[in-house]
mmCIF file with all atom_site columns, C-alpha atoms and ligand atoms in Angstrom:
data_model
loop_
_atom_site.group_PDB
_atom_site.id
_atom_site.type_symbol
_atom_site.label_atom_id
_atom_site.label_alt_id
_atom_site.label_comp_id
_atom_site.label_asym_id
_atom_site.label_entity_id
_atom_site.label_seq_id
_atom_site.pdbx_PDB_ins_code
_atom_site.Cartn_x
_atom_site.Cartn_y
_atom_site.Cartn_z
_atom_site.occupancy
_atom_site.B_iso_or_equiv
_atom_site.pdbx_formal_charge
_atom_site.auth_seq_id
_atom_site.auth_comp_id
_atom_site.auth_asym_id
_atom_site.auth_atom_id
_atom_site.pdbx_PDB_model_num
ATOM   1   C  CA  . MET A 1 1   ? 282.578 84.292 195.612 1.00 41.00 ? 1   MET A CA  1
ATOM   2   C  CA  . GLU A 1 2   ? 286.028 84.877 194.164 1.00 45.00 ? 2   GLU A CA  1
ATOM   3   C  CA  . ASP A 1 3   ? 286.154 87.006 191.012 1.00 44.00 ? 3   ASP A CA  1
ATOM   4   C  CA  . TYR A 1 4   ? 287.534 84.792 188.243 1.00 43.00 ? 4   TYR A CA  1
ATOM   5   C  CA  . ASN A 1 5   ? 287.559 87.627 185.702 1.00 45.00 ? 5   ASN A CA  1
ATOM   6   C  CA  . MET A 1 6   ? 291.165 88.270 186.523 1.00 53.00 ? 6   MET A CA  1
ATOM   7   C  CA  . PRO A 1 7   ? 294.238 87.431 184.542 1.00 75.00 ? 7   PRO A CA  1
ATOM   8   C  CA  . VAL A 1 8   ? 294.947 84.146 186.308 1.00 89.00 ? 8   VAL A CA  1
ATOM   9   C  CA  . THR A 1 9   ? 295.476 81.405 183.771 1.00 89.00 ? 9   THR A CA  1
ATOM   10  C  CA  . GLY A 1 10  ? 295.671 77.650 183.976 1.00 91.00 ? 10  GLY A CA  1
ATOM   11  C  CA  . THR A 1 11  ? 299.423 77.957 183.496 1.00 89.00 ? 11  THR A CA  1
ATOM   12  C  CA  . ASP A 1 12  ? 299.638 80.238 186.542 1.00 93.00 ? 12  ASP A CA  1
ATOM   13  C  CA  . ILE A 1 13  ? 297.832 77.566 188.520 1.00 95.00 ? 13  ILE A CA  1
ATOM   14  C  CA  . TRP A 1 14  ? 300.211 74.907 187.209 1.00 93.00 ? 14  TRP A CA  1
ATOM   15  C  CA  . TYR A 1 15  ? 303.270 76.910 188.279 1.00 94.00 ? 15  TYR A CA  1
ATOM   16  C  CA  . TYR A 1 16  ? 301.758 77.885 191.594 1.00 97.00 ? 16  TYR A CA  1
ATOM   17  C  CA  . TYR A 1 17  ? 301.808 74.248 192.656 1.00 97.00 ? 17  TYR A CA  1
ATOM   18  C  CA  . ILE A 1 18  ? 305.441 73.929 191.548 1.00 96.00 ? 18  ILE A CA  1
ATOM   19  C  CA  . CYS A 1 19  ? 307.133 77.195 192.601 1.00 97.00 ? 19  CYS A CA  1
ATOM   20  C  CA  . HIS A 1 20  ? 305.680 80.526 193.727 1.00 97.00 ? 20  HIS A CA  1
ATOM   21  C  CA  . ARG A 1 21  ? 308.758 82.378 192.567 1.00 96.00 ? 21  ARG A CA  1
ATOM   22  C  CA  . GLU A 1 22  ? 308.319 81.027 189.048 1.00 94.00 ? 22  GLU A CA  1
ATOM   23  C  CA  . VAL A 1 23  ? 304.718 82.280 188.951 1.00 94.00 ? 23  VAL A CA  1
ATOM   24  C  CA  . TRP A 1 24  ? 306.019 85.783 189.683 1.00 94.00 ? 24  TRP A CA  1
ATOM   25  C  CA  . LEU A 1 25  ? 308.939 85.586 187.209 1.00 93.00 ? 25  LEU A CA  1
ATOM   26  C  CA  . MET A 1 26  ? 306.753 84.278 184.371 1.00 89.00 ? 26  MET A CA  1
ATOM   27  C  CA  . LYS A 1 27  ? 304.025 86.808 184.924 1.00 87.00 ? 27  LYS A CA  1
ATOM   28  C  CA  . HIS A 1 28  ? 306.483 89.693 185.115 1.00 87.00 ? 28  HIS A CA  1
ATOM   29  C  CA  . GLN A 1 29  ? 307.993 88.477 181.868 1.00 80.00 ? 29  GLN A CA  1
ATOM   30  C  CA  . ILE A 1 30  ? 311.455 87.995 183.260 1.00 79.00 ? 30  ILE A CA  1
ATOM   31  C  CA  . ALA A 1 31  ? 313.242 86.299 180.370 1.00 74.00 ? 31  ALA A CA  1
ATOM   32  C  CA  . PRO A 1 32  ? 314.581 82.858 181.235 1.00 71.00 ? 32  PRO A CA  1
ATOM   33  C  CA  . ASP A 1 33  ? 318.071 81.789 180.242 1.00 64.00 ? 33  ASP A CA  1
ATOM   34  C  CA  . GLN A 1 34  ? 317.726 81.203 176.502 1.00 59.00 ? 34  GLN A CA  1
ATOM   35  C  CA  . GLU A 1 35  ? 321.058 79.406 176.268 1.00 57.00 ? 35  GLU A CA  1
ATOM   36  C  CA  . ASP A 1 36  ? 320.110 76.666 178.647 1.00 55.00 ? 36  ASP A CA  1
ATOM   37  C  CA  . GLU A 1 37  ? 319.004 73.655 176.668 1.00 51.00 ? 37  GLU A CA  1
ATOM   38  C  CA  . SER A 1 38  ? 317.908 71.281 179.367 1.00 48.00 ? 38  SER A CA  1
ATOM   39  C  CA  . LEU A 1 39  ? 315.239 73.445 180.802 1.00 50.00 ? 39  LEU A CA  1
ATOM   40  C  CA  . ASP A 1 40  ? 311.705 73.645 181.419 1.00 54.00 ? 40  ASP A CA  1
ATOM   41  C  CA  . LEU A 1 41  ? 311.428 75.258 177.979 1.00 49.00 ? 41  LEU A CA  1
ATOM   42  C  CA  . GLY A 1 42  ? 311.476 71.677 176.749 1.00 47.00 ? 42  GLY A CA  1
ATOM   43  C  CA  . ARG A 1 43  ? 308.177 71.267 178.479 1.00 55.00 ? 43  ARG A CA  1
ATOM   44  C  CA  . PHE A 1 44  ? 306.780 74.260 176.615 1.00 52.00 ? 44  PHE A CA  1
ATOM   45  C  CA  . ILE A 1 45  ? 308.074 73.018 173.291 1.00 44.00 ? 45  ILE A CA  1
ATOM   46  C  CA  . SER A 1 46  ? 306.467 69.637 173.872 1.00 48.00 ? 46  SER A CA  1
ATOM   47  C  CA  . GLU A 1 47  ? 303.227 71.236 174.843 1.00 52.00 ? 47  GLU A CA  1
ATOM   48  C  CA  . ILE A 1 48  ? 303.256 73.547 171.836 1.00 46.00 ? 48  ILE A CA  1
ATOM   49  C  CA  . TYR A 1 49  ? 303.837 70.457 169.716 1.00 46.00 ? 49  TYR A CA  1
ATOM   50  C  CA  . TYR A 1 50  ? 300.822 68.772 171.239 1.00 51.00 ? 50  TYR A CA  1
ATOM   51  C  CA  . ARG A 1 51  ? 298.720 71.903 170.887 1.00 54.00 ? 51  ARG A CA  1
ATOM   52  C  CA  . ARG A 1 52  ? 299.440 72.125 167.172 1.00 50.00 ? 52  ARG A CA  1
ATOM   53  C  CA  . ASN A 1 53  ? 298.104 68.674 166.626 1.00 48.00 ? 53  ASN A CA  1
ATOM   54  C  CA  . LYS A 1 54  ? 294.769 68.983 168.241 1.00 58.00 ? 54  LYS A CA  1
ATOM   55  C  CA  . LYS A 1 55  ? 291.705 71.087 168.544 1.00 65.00 ? 55  LYS A CA  1
ATOM   56  C  CA  . GLU A 1 56  ? 291.776 73.476 171.443 1.00 69.00 ? 56  GLU A CA  1
ATOM   57  C  CA  . LEU A 1 57  ? 289.102 75.675 172.850 1.00 73.00 ? 57  LEU A CA  1
ATOM   58  C  CA  . SER A 1 58  ? 289.944 79.153 174.058 1.00 75.00 ? 58  SER A CA  1
ATOM   59  C  CA  . PHE A 1 59  ? 287.641 81.431 175.962 1.00 72.00 ? 59  PHE A CA  1
ATOM   60  C  CA  . GLY A 1 60  ? 288.074 84.031 178.676 1.00 73.00 ? 60  GLY A CA  1
ATOM   61  C  CA  . ASN A 1 61  ? 291.519 83.508 180.098 1.00 72.00 ? 61  ASN A CA  1
ATOM   62  C  CA  . ILE A 1 62  ? 291.608 79.763 179.657 1.00 78.00 ? 62  ILE A CA  1
ATOM   63  C  CA  . VAL A 1 63  ? 292.677 77.477 176.845 1.00 80.00 ? 63  VAL A CA  1
ATOM   64  C  CA  . ILE A 1 64  ? 291.404 73.919 176.896 1.00 83.00 ? 64  ILE A CA  1
ATOM   65  C  CA  . ASP A 1 65  ? 293.336 71.269 175.020 1.00 81.00 ? 65  ASP A CA  1
ATOM   66  C  CA  . ARG A 1 66  ? 290.531 68.928 174.033 1.00 83.00 ? 66  ARG A CA  1
ATOM   67  C  CA  . VAL A 1 67  ? 286.789 68.936 174.328 1.00 85.00 ? 67  VAL A CA  1
ATOM   68  C  CA  . ARG A 1 68  ? 284.348 66.151 173.541 1.00 86.00 ? 68  ARG A CA  1
ATOM   69  C  CA  . GLN A 1 69  ? 280.914 64.988 174.579 1.00 86.00 ? 69  GLN A CA  1
ATOM   70  C  CA  . GLU A 1 70  ? 280.215 61.669 176.214 1.00 88.00 ? 70  GLU A CA  1
ATOM   71  C  CA  . ASP A 1 71  ? 276.821 60.497 177.486 1.00 86.00 ? 71  ASP A CA  1
ATOM   72  C  CA  . GLY A 1 72  ? 275.532 64.044 177.197 1.00 86.00 ? 72  GLY A CA  1
ATOM   73  C  CA  . GLN A 1 73  ? 278.342 65.424 179.359 1.00 87.00 ? 73  GLN A CA  1
ATOM   74  C  CA  . LEU A 1 74  ? 281.178 67.684 178.296 1.00 89.00 ? 74  LEU A CA  1
ATOM   75  C  CA  . VAL A 1 75  ? 284.595 66.083 178.753 1.00 92.00 ? 75  VAL A CA  1
ATOM   76  C  CA  . VAL A 1 76  ? 287.572 68.424 178.950 1.00 92.00 ? 76  VAL A CA  1
ATOM   77  C  CA  . GLY A 1 77  ? 291.032 66.992 178.267 1.00 92.00 ? 77  GLY A CA  1
ATOM   78  C  CA  . GLU A 1 78  ? 294.386 68.427 179.287 1.00 91.00 ? 78  GLU A CA  1
ATOM   79  C  CA  . VAL A 1 79  ? 297.418 66.890 177.604 1.00 89.00 ? 79  VAL A CA  1
ATOM   80  C  CA  . LYS A 1 80  ? 300.683 66.622 179.489 1.00 90.00 ? 80  LYS A CA  1
ATOM   81  C  CA  . LYS A 1 81  ? 304.038 65.227 178.513 1.00 86.00 ? 81  LYS A CA  1
ATOM   82  C  CA  . SER A 1 82  ? 304.566 63.553 181.851 1.00 88.00 ? 82  SER A CA  1
ATOM   83  C  CA  . SER A 1 83  ? 302.565 62.613 184.923 1.00 92.00 ? 83  SER A CA  1
ATOM   84  C  CA  . ARG A 1 84  ? 305.418 63.704 187.157 1.00 91.00 ? 84  ARG A CA  1
ATOM   85  C  CA  . TYR A 1 85  ? 303.718 66.903 188.314 1.00 92.00 ? 85  TYR A CA  1
ATOM   86  C  CA  . MET A 1 86  ? 300.327 65.357 188.930 1.00 95.00 ? 86  MET A CA  1
ATOM   87  C  CA  . LYS A 1 87  ? 299.201 67.784 191.622 1.00 96.00 ? 87  LYS A CA  1
ATOM   88  C  CA  . SER A 1 88  ? 299.894 70.807 189.372 1.00 95.00 ? 88  SER A CA  1
ATOM   89  C  CA  . ALA A 1 89  ? 298.234 69.169 186.375 1.00 95.00 ? 89  ALA A CA  1
ATOM   90  C  CA  . THR A 1 90  ? 295.191 68.164 188.422 1.00 97.00 ? 90  THR A CA  1
ATOM   91  C  CA  . MET A 1 91  ? 294.722 71.631 189.896 1.00 97.00 ? 91  MET A CA  1
ATOM   92  C  CA  . GLN A 1 92  ? 295.101 73.238 186.462 1.00 95.00 ? 92  GLN A CA  1
ATOM   93  C  CA  . LEU A 1 93  ? 292.388 70.998 185.066 1.00 96.00 ? 93  LEU A CA  1
ATOM   94  C  CA  . LEU A 1 94  ? 290.161 71.574 188.099 1.00 97.00 ? 94  LEU A CA  1
ATOM   95  C  CA  . TYR A 1 95  ? 290.561 75.301 187.480 1.00 96.00 ? 95  TYR A CA  1
ATOM   96  C  CA  . TYR A 1 96  ? 289.113 74.808 183.994 1.00 94.00 ? 96  TYR A CA  1
ATOM   97  C  CA  . LEU A 1 97  ? 286.273 72.668 185.334 1.00 96.00 ? 97  LEU A CA  1
ATOM   98  C  CA  . ASP A 1 98  ? 285.506 75.290 187.964 1.00 96.00 ? 98  ASP A CA  1
ATOM   99  C  CA  . TYR A 1 99  ? 285.661 78.069 185.390 1.00 92.00 ? 99  TYR A CA  1
ATOM   100 C  CA  . LEU A 1 100 ? 283.158 76.232 183.194 1.00 91.00 ? 100 LEU A CA  1
ATOM   101 C  CA  . ARG A 1 101 ? 280.938 75.511 186.174 1.00 93.00 ? 101 ARG A CA  1
ATOM   102 C  CA  . ARG A 1 102 ? 280.767 79.208 186.972 1.00 91.00 ? 102 ARG A CA  1
ATOM   103 C  CA  . MET A 1 103 ? 279.457 79.627 183.441 1.00 87.00 ? 103 MET A CA  1
ATOM   104 C  CA  . GLY A 1 104 ? 276.784 77.006 184.117 1.00 90.00 ? 104 GLY A CA  1
ATOM   105 C  CA  . ILE A 1 105 ? 278.570 74.174 182.304 1.00 89.00 ? 105 ILE A CA  1
ATOM   106 C  CA  . GLU A 1 106 ? 279.158 70.966 184.227 1.00 92.00 ? 106 GLU A CA  1
ATOM   107 C  CA  . ALA A 1 107 ? 282.043 69.037 182.786 1.00 93.00 ? 107 ALA A CA  1
ATOM   108 C  CA  . ARG A 1 108 ? 284.401 66.310 183.869 1.00 95.00 ? 108 ARG A CA  1
ATOM   109 C  CA  . GLY A 1 109 ? 288.078 66.275 183.130 1.00 96.00 ? 109 GLY A CA  1
ATOM   110 C  CA  . GLU A 1 110 ? 290.710 63.924 181.804 1.00 96.00 ? 110 GLU A CA  1
ATOM   111 C  CA  . LEU A 1 111 ? 294.438 64.308 182.159 1.00 96.00 ? 111 LEU A CA  1
ATOM   112 C  CA  . LEU A 1 112 ? 296.051 62.707 179.134 1.00 93.00 ? 112 LEU A CA  1
ATOM   113 C  CA  . PHE A 1 113 ? 299.652 61.509 179.068 1.00 92.00 ? 113 PHE A CA  1
ATOM   114 C  CA  . PRO A 1 114 ? 300.140 60.201 175.516 1.00 89.00 ? 114 PRO A CA  1
ATOM   115 C  CA  . GLU A 1 115 ? 303.787 59.262 175.976 1.00 89.00 ? 115 GLU A CA  1
ATOM   116 C  CA  . GLU A 1 116 ? 302.906 57.185 179.029 1.00 92.00 ? 116 GLU A CA  1
ATOM   117 C  CA  . ARG A 1 117 ? 299.672 55.870 177.474 1.00 92.00 ? 117 ARG A CA  1
ATOM   118 C  CA  . LYS A 1 118 ? 297.939 56.978 180.608 1.00 95.00 ? 118 LYS A CA  1
ATOM   119 C  CA  . LYS A 1 119 ? 294.702 58.780 181.423 1.00 95.00 ? 119 LYS A CA  1
ATOM   120 C  CA  . GLU A 1 120 ? 293.413 60.110 184.763 1.00 96.00 ? 120 GLU A CA  1
ATOM   121 C  CA  . VAL A 1 121 ? 289.826 61.193 185.333 1.00 97.00 ? 121 VAL A CA  1
ATOM   122 C  CA  . VAL A 1 122 ? 289.428 64.450 187.293 1.00 98.00 ? 122 VAL A CA  1
ATOM   123 C  CA  . GLU A 1 123 ? 286.106 65.463 188.837 1.00 97.00 ? 123 GLU A CA  1
ATOM   124 C  CA  . TRP A 1 124 ? 285.133 68.861 190.240 1.00 97.00 ? 124 TRP A CA  1
ATOM   125 C  CA  . THR A 1 125 ? 284.410 68.839 193.966 1.00 97.00 ? 125 THR A CA  1
ATOM   126 C  CA  . GLU A 1 126 ? 283.420 71.481 196.489 1.00 97.00 ? 126 GLU A CA  1
ATOM   127 C  CA  . GLU A 1 127 ? 286.779 70.951 198.234 1.00 98.00 ? 127 GLU A CA  1
ATOM   128 C  CA  . ALA A 1 128 ? 288.543 71.655 194.947 1.00 98.00 ? 128 ALA A CA  1
ATOM   129 C  CA  . ARG A 1 129 ? 286.567 74.885 194.527 1.00 97.00 ? 129 ARG A CA  1
ATOM   130 C  CA  . VAL A 1 130 ? 287.609 76.061 197.995 1.00 98.00 ? 130 VAL A CA  1
ATOM   131 C  CA  . GLU A 1 131 ? 291.231 75.091 197.338 1.00 98.00 ? 131 GLU A CA  1
ATOM   132 C  CA  . LEU A 1 132 ? 291.201 76.954 194.001 1.00 97.00 ? 132 LEU A CA  1
ATOM   133 C  CA  . GLU A 1 133 ? 289.771 80.099 195.541 1.00 96.00 ? 133 GLU A CA  1
ATOM   134 C  CA  . ARG A 1 134 ? 292.578 80.025 198.060 1.00 97.00 ? 134 ARG A CA  1
ATOM   135 C  CA  . ALA A 1 135 ? 295.179 79.417 195.316 1.00 97.00 ? 135 ALA A CA  1
ATOM   136 C  CA  . VAL A 1 136 ? 293.843 82.250 193.128 1.00 95.00 ? 136 VAL A CA  1
ATOM   137 C  CA  . LYS A 1 137 ? 293.944 84.703 196.045 1.00 94.00 ? 137 LYS A CA  1
ATOM   138 C  CA  . GLU A 1 138 ? 297.451 83.573 196.850 1.00 96.00 ? 138 GLU A CA  1
ATOM   139 C  CA  . ILE A 1 139 ? 298.572 83.968 193.205 1.00 96.00 ? 139 ILE A CA  1
ATOM   140 C  CA  . GLN A 1 140 ? 297.143 87.488 193.170 1.00 94.00 ? 140 GLN A CA  1
ATOM   141 C  CA  . ARG A 1 141 ? 298.997 88.264 196.390 1.00 94.00 ? 141 ARG A CA  1
ATOM   142 C  CA  . ILE A 1 142 ? 302.270 86.900 194.941 1.00 95.00 ? 142 ILE A CA  1
ATOM   143 C  CA  . LEU A 1 143 ? 301.846 88.905 191.726 1.00 92.00 ? 143 LEU A CA  1
ATOM   144 C  CA  . ARG A 1 144 ? 301.332 92.113 193.686 1.00 92.00 ? 144 ARG A CA  1
ATOM   145 C  CA  . MET A 1 145 ? 304.680 91.647 195.433 1.00 93.00 ? 145 MET A CA  1
ATOM   146 C  CA  . PRO A 1 146 ? 307.247 94.237 194.282 1.00 94.00 ? 146 PRO A CA  1
ATOM   147 C  CA  . VAL A 1 147 ? 309.966 91.571 194.131 1.00 95.00 ? 147 VAL A CA  1
ATOM   148 C  CA  . PRO A 1 148 ? 309.699 87.820 193.551 1.00 96.00 ? 148 PRO A CA  1
ATOM   149 C  CA  . PRO A 1 149 ? 309.507 85.367 196.458 1.00 97.00 ? 149 PRO A CA  1
ATOM   150 C  CA  . LYS A 1 150 ? 312.923 84.077 197.503 1.00 96.00 ? 150 LYS A CA  1
ATOM   151 C  CA  . PRO A 1 151 ? 314.062 80.932 195.685 1.00 96.00 ? 151 PRO A CA  1
ATOM   152 C  CA  . LYS A 1 152 ? 313.595 77.614 197.433 1.00 96.00 ? 152 LYS A CA  1
ATOM   153 C  CA  . LYS A 1 153 ? 315.576 74.638 196.272 1.00 96.00 ? 153 LYS A CA  1
ATOM   154 C  CA  . ILE A 1 154 ? 313.217 72.002 194.902 1.00 95.00 ? 154 ILE A CA  1
ATOM   155 C  CA  . GLN A 1 155 ? 313.596 69.112 192.495 1.00 92.00 ? 155 GLN A CA  1
ATOM   156 C  CA  . PHE A 1 156 ? 312.105 71.172 189.664 1.00 91.00 ? 156 PHE A CA  1
ATOM   157 C  CA  . CYS A 1 157 ? 314.990 73.723 189.870 1.00 94.00 ? 157 CYS A CA  1
ATOM   158 C  CA  . ALA A 1 158 ? 317.264 71.308 188.007 1.00 90.00 ? 158 ALA A CA  1
ATOM   159 C  CA  . LYS A 1 159 ? 315.076 71.627 184.896 1.00 86.00 ? 159 LYS A CA  1
ATOM   160 C  CA  . CYS A 1 160 ? 313.837 75.155 185.378 1.00 90.00 ? 160 CYS A CA  1
ATOM   161 C  CA  . ALA A 1 161 ? 314.528 77.916 182.872 1.00 88.00 ? 161 ALA A CA  1
ATOM   162 C  CA  . TYR A 1 162 ? 315.310 80.247 185.768 1.00 92.00 ? 162 TYR A CA  1
ATOM   163 C  CA  . ARG A 1 163 ? 317.868 78.072 187.504 1.00 90.00 ? 163 ARG A CA  1
ATOM   164 C  CA  . GLU A 1 164 ? 320.806 80.331 186.514 1.00 89.00 ? 164 GLU A CA  1
ATOM   165 C  CA  . TYR A 1 165 ? 318.840 83.376 187.539 1.00 90.00 ? 165 TYR A CA  1
ATOM   166 C  CA  . CYS A 1 166 ? 317.932 81.904 190.925 1.00 94.00 ? 166 CYS A CA  1
ATOM   167 C  CA  . TRP A 1 167 ? 321.087 80.050 191.788 1.00 92.00 ? 167 TRP A CA  1
ATOM   168 C  CA  . ALA A 1 168 ? 323.928 81.762 189.852 1.00 84.00 ? 168 ALA A CA  1
ATOM   169 C  CA  . GLU A 1 169 ? 325.721 82.784 193.023 1.00 64.00 ? 169 GLU A CA  1
ATOM   170 C  CA  . GLU A 1 170 ? 325.830 79.316 194.532 1.00 59.00 ? 170 GLU A CA  1
HETATM 171 S  S1  . SF4 B 2 .   ? 314.998 77.660 189.693 1.00 63.48 ? 201 SF4 B S1  1
HETATM 172 FE FE1 . SF4 B 2 .   ? 313.785 76.766 191.344 1.00 63.48 ? 201 SF4 B FE1 1
HETATM 173 S  S2  . SF4 B 2 .   ? 313.365 78.486 192.708 1.00 63.48 ? 201 SF4 B S2  1
HETATM 174 FE FE2 . SF4 B 2 .   ? 313.970 79.360 190.764 1.00 63.48 ? 201 SF4 B FE2 1
HETATM 175 S  S3  . SF4 B 2 .   ? 312.075 79.720 189.666 1.00 63.48 ? 201 SF4 B S3  1
HETATM 176 FE FE3 . SF4 B 2 .   ? 312.829 77.724 189.045 1.00 63.48 ? 201 SF4 B FE3 1
HETATM 177 S  S4  . SF4 B 2 .   ? 311.830 76.250 190.374 1.00 63.48 ? 201 SF4 B S4  1
HETATM 178 FE FE4 . SF4 B 2 .   ? 311.615 78.280 191.309 1.00 63.48 ? 201 SF4 B FE4 1
#
């Protein structure tokens, strides 16, 4: 079984499914371009805003946005500004569900998109566990790299805090 007592966070999982280079840059505390106003930082600001207005639960290396009980089952909610990066958001929430499960707590998840008035139910599965173990190993491998993975042009680059850093010479 994979050791989850390592500093891999839900945010690492989120970024892993967007850009491997960004996982490395964030974790190595490479400062993004502070002058750039259109960036990904907007996403953080929005999320901080949401976090201030709700109860969150923090334990180990995970922070859960919302927790409630329904029909005797724990329901874990993750709030997102947009459903655009659904795969990342789903895997992040599954990581929390898997983390809880390893502690003997069976929970189901809900992705909440208040601005879109949308909610998606996320359930833990054995396939998700296997996929997460692979992702965690891969994140650890990326973080051990002496230099970040090479940039790959993706849609997210246009909003990314590191776009100048990655593409300045273009
Ligand atoms: S600009 Fe693109 S390649 Fe560079 S870190 Fe951001 S998403 Fe990744």
